[in-house]
Amino acid sequence: MRNEESDKVYSYKDIKNKEGNWELIAGIPYLLTSPSYEHQYVVGELHLELASYFKNRGCKVILSPFDVQLDVNESEDESKIVLQPDLLVVCDTNKITKNRLKGAPDIVIEVLSASTGVRDRNQKYYLYESHGVKEYWIIDPSNRTVEVLGWKDGYFQQRSVFGPEDKLISILYPDLQINLANIFNV
């Protein structure tokens, strides 16, 4: 939900103590609604797969809610771009602080819902692309598809779409293959 005072530009200090989970996109706060069972089932199954794959590879798999600050040149309080992806993978663990990730994750996964789908495909797509997220997965549980976007030379240039009977293959980690029938409970 977008805030009512659309002319005001907010920073993290304005929302950090508010009740609920919030994202900031260009200084505009969005309250995140409670996810559906289907959303959480997909997130949970993916987390299990990713945690198993990355366990001995030096990368961390983090579940939402966990803040990702993309405008790394701003202080924590002055940040105007703070997102909470459903899942993220970070291999440079120096970016992880006590309460946030400062910088772009290696992989971001967003599971679409009615309240976030447009933002995930538009504003957040652009932010992830422009801040160097190497791989972005957009999961549509309603249509049982996963779009995998690979970053190269400043843009998401590679694109693969997988359906419920497919094996998702990561662009960044080609040996990371996930049977989507299990994820979508087919």
PDB file of C-alpha atoms in Angstrom:
ATOM      1  CA  MET A   1       0.000   0.000   0.000  1.00  0.00           C
ATOM      2  CA  ARG A   2       1.399   3.384  -0.980  1.00  0.00           C
ATOM      3  CA  ASN A   3       1.349   6.133   1.589  1.00  0.00           C
ATOM      4  CA  GLU A   4      -1.145   8.981   1.417  1.00  0.00           C
ATOM      5  CA  GLU A   5       1.380  11.843   1.464  1.00  0.00           C
ATOM      6  CA  SER A   6       2.764  11.244  -2.019  1.00  0.00           C
ATOM      7  CA  ASP A   7       4.730  14.519  -2.203  1.00  0.00           C
ATOM      8  CA  LYS A   8       6.907  13.737   0.799  1.00  0.00           C
ATOM      9  CA  VAL A   9      10.184  11.888   0.246  1.00  0.00           C
ATOM     10  CA  TYR A  10      10.861   9.416   3.040  1.00  0.00           C
ATOM     11  CA  SER A  11      14.093   7.854   4.201  1.00  0.00           C
ATOM     12  CA  TYR A  12      14.687   4.722   6.220  1.00  0.00           C
ATOM     13  CA  LYS A  13      14.700   6.647   9.516  1.00  0.00           C
ATOM     14  CA  ASP A  14      11.060   7.624   8.832  1.00  0.00           C
ATOM     15  CA  ILE A  15       9.851   4.039   8.527  1.00  0.00           C
ATOM     16  CA  LYS A  16      12.237   1.888  10.567  1.00  0.00           C
ATOM     17  CA  ASN A  17      10.096   1.996  13.713  1.00  0.00           C
ATOM     18  CA  LYS A  18       6.711   1.782  12.003  1.00  0.00           C
ATOM     19  CA  GLU A  19       4.639  -1.306  12.582  1.00  0.00           C
ATOM     20  CA  GLY A  20       4.674  -3.863   9.768  1.00  0.00           C
ATOM     21  CA  ASN A  21       7.118  -4.562   6.970  1.00  0.00           C
ATOM     22  CA  TRP A  22       7.921  -1.661   4.676  1.00  0.00           C
ATOM     23  CA  GLU A  23       9.841  -1.093   1.460  1.00  0.00           C
ATOM     24  CA  LEU A  24      11.155   2.235   0.211  1.00  0.00           C
ATOM     25  CA  ILE A  25      11.340   2.893  -3.512  1.00  0.00           C
ATOM     26  CA  ALA A  26      12.769   6.303  -4.394  1.00  0.00           C
ATOM     27  CA  GLY A  27      11.650   7.604  -1.011  1.00  0.00           C
ATOM     28  CA  ILE A  28       8.082   6.306  -1.336  1.00  0.00           C
ATOM     29  CA  PRO A  29       7.090   3.855   1.416  1.00  0.00           C
ATOM     30  CA  TYR A  30       5.041   0.744   0.667  1.00  0.00           C
ATOM     31  CA  LEU A  31       3.486  -1.374   3.405  1.00  0.00           C
ATOM     32  CA  LEU A  32       3.800  -5.074   2.587  1.00  0.00           C
ATOM     33  CA  THR A  33       0.668  -7.134   3.117  1.00  0.00           C
ATOM     34  CA  SER A  34       0.580 -10.615   4.611  1.00  0.00           C
ATOM     35  CA  PRO A  35       1.392 -13.233   1.977  1.00  0.00           C
ATOM     36  CA  SER A  36      -0.935 -16.076   0.977  1.00  0.00           C
ATOM     37  CA  TYR A  37      -0.413 -19.740   1.800  1.00  0.00           C
ATOM     38  CA  GLU A  38       0.530 -20.431  -1.838  1.00  0.00           C
ATOM     39  CA  HIS A  39       3.133 -17.650  -1.760  1.00  0.00           C
ATOM     40  CA  GLN A  40       4.678 -18.935   1.463  1.00  0.00           C
ATOM     41  CA  TYR A  41       4.648 -22.544   0.270  1.00  0.00           C
ATOM     42  CA  VAL A  42       6.632 -21.588  -2.850  1.00  0.00           C
ATOM     43  CA  VAL A  43       9.055 -19.443  -0.813  1.00  0.00           C
ATOM     44  CA  GLY A  44       9.545 -22.246   1.726  1.00  0.00           C
ATOM     45  CA  GLU A  45      10.223 -24.938  -0.869  1.00  0.00           C
ATOM     46  CA  LEU A  46      12.658 -22.697  -2.738  1.00  0.00           C
ATOM     47  CA  HIS A  47      14.459 -21.826   0.474  1.00  0.00           C
ATOM     48  CA  LEU A  48      15.017 -25.524   1.203  1.00  0.00           C
ATOM     49  CA  GLU A  49      16.403 -26.124  -2.309  1.00  0.00           C
ATOM     50  CA  LEU A  50      18.656 -23.060  -2.270  1.00  0.00           C
ATOM     51  CA  ALA A  51      19.933 -23.600   1.268  1.00  0.00           C
ATOM     52  CA  SER A  52      20.922 -27.143   0.351  1.00  0.00           C
ATOM     53  CA  TYR A  53      22.676 -26.047  -2.858  1.00  0.00           C
ATOM     54  CA  PHE A  54      24.585 -23.114  -1.337  1.00  0.00           C
ATOM     55  CA  LYS A  55      25.403 -24.739   2.027  1.00  0.00           C
ATOM     56  CA  ASN A  56      29.076 -25.422   1.274  1.00  0.00           C
ATOM     57  CA  ARG A  57      29.600 -22.741  -1.367  1.00  0.00           C
ATOM     58  CA  GLY A  58      30.210 -19.748   0.907  1.00  0.00           C
ATOM     59  CA  CYS A  59      26.934 -18.035   0.004  1.00  0.00           C
ATOM     60  CA  LYS A  60      24.007 -17.234   2.295  1.00  0.00           C
ATOM     61  CA  VAL A  61      20.319 -17.686   1.479  1.00  0.00           C
ATOM     62  CA  ILE A  62      18.131 -15.179   3.326  1.00  0.00           C
ATOM     63  CA  LEU A  63      14.340 -15.130   3.717  1.00  0.00           C
ATOM     64  CA  SER A  64      12.171 -12.043   3.922  1.00  0.00           C
ATOM     65  CA  PRO A  65      11.704  -9.927   5.905  1.00  0.00           C
ATOM     66  CA  PHE A  66      15.298  -8.734   5.637  1.00  0.00           C
ATOM     67  CA  ASP A  67      16.159  -5.261   4.373  1.00  0.00           C
ATOM     68  CA  VAL A  68      18.275  -4.809   1.269  1.00  0.00           C
ATOM     69  CA  GLN A  69      19.705  -1.299   0.941  1.00  0.00           C
ATOM     70  CA  LEU A  70      20.602  -0.662  -2.688  1.00  0.00           C
ATOM     71  CA  ASP A  71      21.705   2.976  -2.421  1.00  0.00           C
ATOM     72  CA  VAL A  72      24.977   2.048  -0.722  1.00  0.00           C
ATOM     73  CA  ASN A  73      26.382   5.594  -0.799  1.00  0.00           C
ATOM     74  CA  GLU A  74      23.700   6.728   1.649  1.00  0.00           C
ATOM     75  CA  SER A  75      23.850   6.133   5.379  1.00  0.00           C
ATOM     76  CA  GLU A  76      21.414   3.569   6.735  1.00  0.00           C
ATOM     77  CA  ASP A  77      19.052   6.233   8.085  1.00  0.00           C
ATOM     78  CA  GLU A  78      19.141   8.363   4.919  1.00  0.00           C
ATOM     79  CA  SER A  79      18.595   5.465   2.512  1.00  0.00           C
ATOM     80  CA  LYS A  80      15.661   5.884   0.130  1.00  0.00           C
ATOM     81  CA  ILE A  81      15.904   2.467  -1.559  1.00  0.00           C
ATOM     82  CA  VAL A  82      15.274  -0.363   0.889  1.00  0.00           C
ATOM     83  CA  LEU A  83      13.599  -3.523  -0.394  1.00  0.00           C
ATOM     84  CA  GLN A  84      12.578  -6.852   1.127  1.00  0.00           C
ATOM     85  CA  PRO A  85      12.835  -9.551  -1.549  1.00  0.00           C
ATOM     86  CA  ASP A  86      11.098 -12.838  -0.773  1.00  0.00           C
ATOM     87  CA  LEU A  87      14.437 -14.658  -1.009  1.00  0.00           C
ATOM     88  CA  LEU A  88      17.956 -13.581  -1.767  1.00  0.00           C
ATOM     89  CA  VAL A  89      21.341 -15.176  -2.209  1.00  0.00           C
ATOM     90  CA  VAL A  90      24.481 -13.260  -1.284  1.00  0.00           C
ATOM     91  CA  CYS A  91      27.994 -14.589  -1.793  1.00  0.00           C
ATOM     92  CA  ASP A  92      29.896 -11.518  -0.575  1.00  0.00           C
ATOM     93  CA  THR A  93      29.026 -11.937   3.083  1.00  0.00           C
ATOM     94  CA  ASN A  94      30.793  -8.657   3.931  1.00  0.00           C
ATOM     95  CA  LYS A  95      27.628  -6.954   2.649  1.00  0.00           C
ATOM     96  CA  ILE A  96      25.592  -8.506   5.470  1.00  0.00           C
ATOM     97  CA  THR A  97      25.156  -6.392   8.583  1.00  0.00           C
ATOM     98  CA  LYS A  98      23.154  -7.137  11.710  1.00  0.00           C
ATOM     99  CA  ASN A  99      19.872  -5.907  10.235  1.00  0.00           C
ATOM    100  CA  ARG A 100      20.342  -5.518   6.481  1.00  0.00           C
ATOM    101  CA  LEU A 101      22.237  -6.296   3.325  1.00  0.00           C
ATOM    102  CA  LYS A 102      24.088  -3.264   2.051  1.00  0.00           C
ATOM    103  CA  GLY A 103      24.467  -3.659  -1.704  1.00  0.00           C
ATOM    104  CA  ALA A 104      23.116  -5.919  -4.417  1.00  0.00           C
ATOM    105  CA  PRO A 105      22.506  -9.602  -3.707  1.00  0.00           C
ATOM    106  CA  ASP A 106      23.744 -12.122  -6.266  1.00  0.00           C
ATOM    107  CA  ILE A 107      20.274 -13.604  -6.779  1.00  0.00           C
ATOM    108  CA  VAL A 108      16.924 -12.026  -5.929  1.00  0.00           C
ATOM    109  CA  ILE A 109      13.698 -14.018  -5.964  1.00  0.00           C
ATOM    110  CA  GLU A 110      10.291 -12.370  -5.917  1.00  0.00           C
ATOM    111  CA  VAL A 111       7.093 -14.421  -5.749  1.00  0.00           C
ATOM    112  CA  LEU A 112       4.306 -12.406  -7.342  1.00  0.00           C
ATOM    113  CA  SER A 113       1.118 -11.606  -5.480  1.00  0.00           C
ATOM    114  CA  ALA A 114      -1.840  -9.379  -6.277  1.00  0.00           C
ATOM    115  CA  SER A 115      -0.488  -6.585  -4.091  1.00  0.00           C
ATOM    116  CA  THR A 116       3.150  -6.671  -5.274  1.00  0.00           C
ATOM    117  CA  GLY A 117       3.156  -8.067  -8.820  1.00  0.00           C
ATOM    118  CA  VAL A 118       3.223  -4.760 -10.688  1.00  0.00           C
ATOM    119  CA  ARG A 119       5.962  -3.376  -8.431  1.00  0.00           C
ATOM    120  CA  ASP A 120       8.021  -6.588  -8.707  1.00  0.00           C
ATOM    121  CA  ARG A 121       7.876  -6.488 -12.517  1.00  0.00           C
ATOM    122  CA  ASN A 122       8.450  -2.751 -12.904  1.00  0.00           C
ATOM    123  CA  GLN A 123      10.065  -0.589 -10.213  1.00  0.00           C
ATOM    124  CA  LYS A 124      11.890  -3.428  -8.476  1.00  0.00           C
ATOM    125  CA  TYR A 125      12.993  -4.952 -11.800  1.00  0.00           C
ATOM    126  CA  TYR A 126      14.589  -1.631 -12.734  1.00  0.00           C
ATOM    127  CA  LEU A 127      16.197  -1.195  -9.303  1.00  0.00           C
ATOM    128  CA  TYR A 128      17.641  -4.707  -9.278  1.00  0.00           C
ATOM    129  CA  GLU A 129      18.938  -4.253 -12.818  1.00  0.00           C
ATOM    130  CA  SER A 130      20.460  -0.805 -12.260  1.00  0.00           C
ATOM    131  CA  HIS A 131      22.150  -1.856  -8.992  1.00  0.00           C
ATOM    132  CA  GLY A 132      23.792  -4.982 -10.410  1.00  0.00           C
ATOM    133  CA  VAL A 133      21.753  -7.938  -9.151  1.00  0.00           C
ATOM    134  CA  LYS A 134      23.283 -10.763 -11.206  1.00  0.00           C
ATOM    135  CA  GLU A 135      20.155 -12.894 -11.459  1.00  0.00           C
ATOM    136  CA  TYR A 136      16.486 -12.112 -10.849  1.00  0.00           C
ATOM    137  CA  TRP A 137      13.804 -14.773 -10.584  1.00  0.00           C
ATOM    138  CA  ILE A 138      10.186 -13.683 -10.978  1.00  0.00           C
ATOM    139  CA  ILE A 139       7.862 -16.454  -9.849  1.00  0.00           C
ATOM    140  CA  ASP A 140       4.198 -16.412 -10.807  1.00  0.00           C
ATOM    141  CA  PRO A 141       2.426 -19.023  -8.656  1.00  0.00           C
ATOM    142  CA  SER A 142      -0.928 -18.433 -10.376  1.00  0.00           C
ATOM    143  CA  ASN A 143       0.461 -19.354 -13.800  1.00  0.00           C
ATOM    144  CA  ARG A 144       3.112 -21.677 -12.353  1.00  0.00           C
ATOM    145  CA  THR A 145       5.973 -20.056 -14.213  1.00  0.00           C
ATOM    146  CA  VAL A 146       9.427 -18.827 -13.288  1.00  0.00           C
ATOM    147  CA  GLU A 147      11.221 -16.187 -15.305  1.00  0.00           C
ATOM    148  CA  VAL A 148      14.993 -16.156 -14.775  1.00  0.00           C
ATOM    149  CA  LEU A 149      16.802 -12.986 -15.835  1.00  0.00           C
ATOM    150  CA  GLY A 150      20.580 -12.776 -16.085  1.00  0.00           C
ATOM    151  CA  TRP A 151      22.510  -9.510 -15.733  1.00  0.00           C
ATOM    152  CA  LYS A 152      25.274  -8.641 -18.167  1.00  0.00           C
ATOM    153  CA  ASP A 153      26.913  -5.312 -19.040  1.00  0.00           C
ATOM    154  CA  GLY A 154      24.493  -3.308 -16.909  1.00  0.00           C
ATOM    155  CA  TYR A 155      21.229  -4.904 -18.061  1.00  0.00           C
ATOM    156  CA  PHE A 156      19.160  -8.043 -17.698  1.00  0.00           C
ATOM    157  CA  GLN A 157      19.990  -9.535 -21.100  1.00  0.00           C
ATOM    158  CA  GLN A 158      19.466 -13.259 -20.734  1.00  0.00           C
ATOM    159  CA  ARG A 159      15.977 -14.577 -20.122  1.00  0.00           C
ATOM    160  CA  SER A 160      14.611 -18.070 -19.578  1.00  0.00           C
ATOM    161  CA  VAL A 161      11.032 -19.016 -18.725  1.00  0.00           C
ATOM    162  CA  PHE A 162      10.214 -22.303 -17.020  1.00  0.00           C
ATOM    163  CA  GLY A 163       6.857 -24.006 -16.474  1.00  0.00           C
ATOM    164  CA  PRO A 164       5.582 -26.386 -13.790  1.00  0.00           C
ATOM    165  CA  GLU A 165       6.952 -29.532 -15.455  1.00  0.00           C
ATOM    166  CA  ASP A 166      10.398 -28.013 -16.128  1.00  0.00           C
ATOM    167  CA  LYS A 167      13.645 -27.955 -14.240  1.00  0.00           C
ATOM    168  CA  LEU A 168      14.676 -24.402 -13.449  1.00  0.00           C
ATOM    169  CA  ILE A 169      18.302 -23.864 -14.438  1.00  0.00           C
ATOM    170  CA  SER A 170      20.149 -20.895 -12.992  1.00  0.00           C
ATOM    171  CA  ILE A 171      22.055 -18.719 -15.458  1.00  0.00           C
ATOM    172  CA  LEU A 172      24.662 -17.806 -12.844  1.00  0.00           C
ATOM    173  CA  TYR A 173      25.002 -21.334 -11.435  1.00  0.00           C
ATOM    174  CA  PRO A 174      24.130 -23.788 -14.266  1.00  0.00           C
ATOM    175  CA  ASP A 175      24.429 -26.794 -11.948  1.00  0.00           C
ATOM    176  CA  LEU A 176      21.692 -25.292  -9.746  1.00  0.00           C
ATOM    177  CA  GLN A 177      18.642 -27.083 -11.100  1.00  0.00           C
ATOM    178  CA  ILE A 178      15.294 -27.139  -9.324  1.00  0.00           C
ATOM    179  CA  ASN A 179      12.389 -29.423 -10.182  1.00  0.00           C
ATOM    180  CA  LEU A 180       9.472 -26.976 -10.360  1.00  0.00           C
ATOM    181  CA  ALA A 181       6.833 -29.690  -9.938  1.00  0.00           C
ATOM    182  CA  ASN A 182       7.969 -29.869  -6.300  1.00  0.00           C
ATOM    183  CA  ILE A 183       7.934 -26.093  -5.890  1.00  0.00           C
ATOM    184  CA  PHE A 184       4.459 -25.689  -7.374  1.00  0.00           C
ATOM    185  CA  ASN A 185       3.201 -28.874  -5.667  1.00  0.00           C
ATOM    186  CA  VAL A 186       2.105 -30.351  -9.017  1.00  0.00           C
TER     187      VAL A 186
END
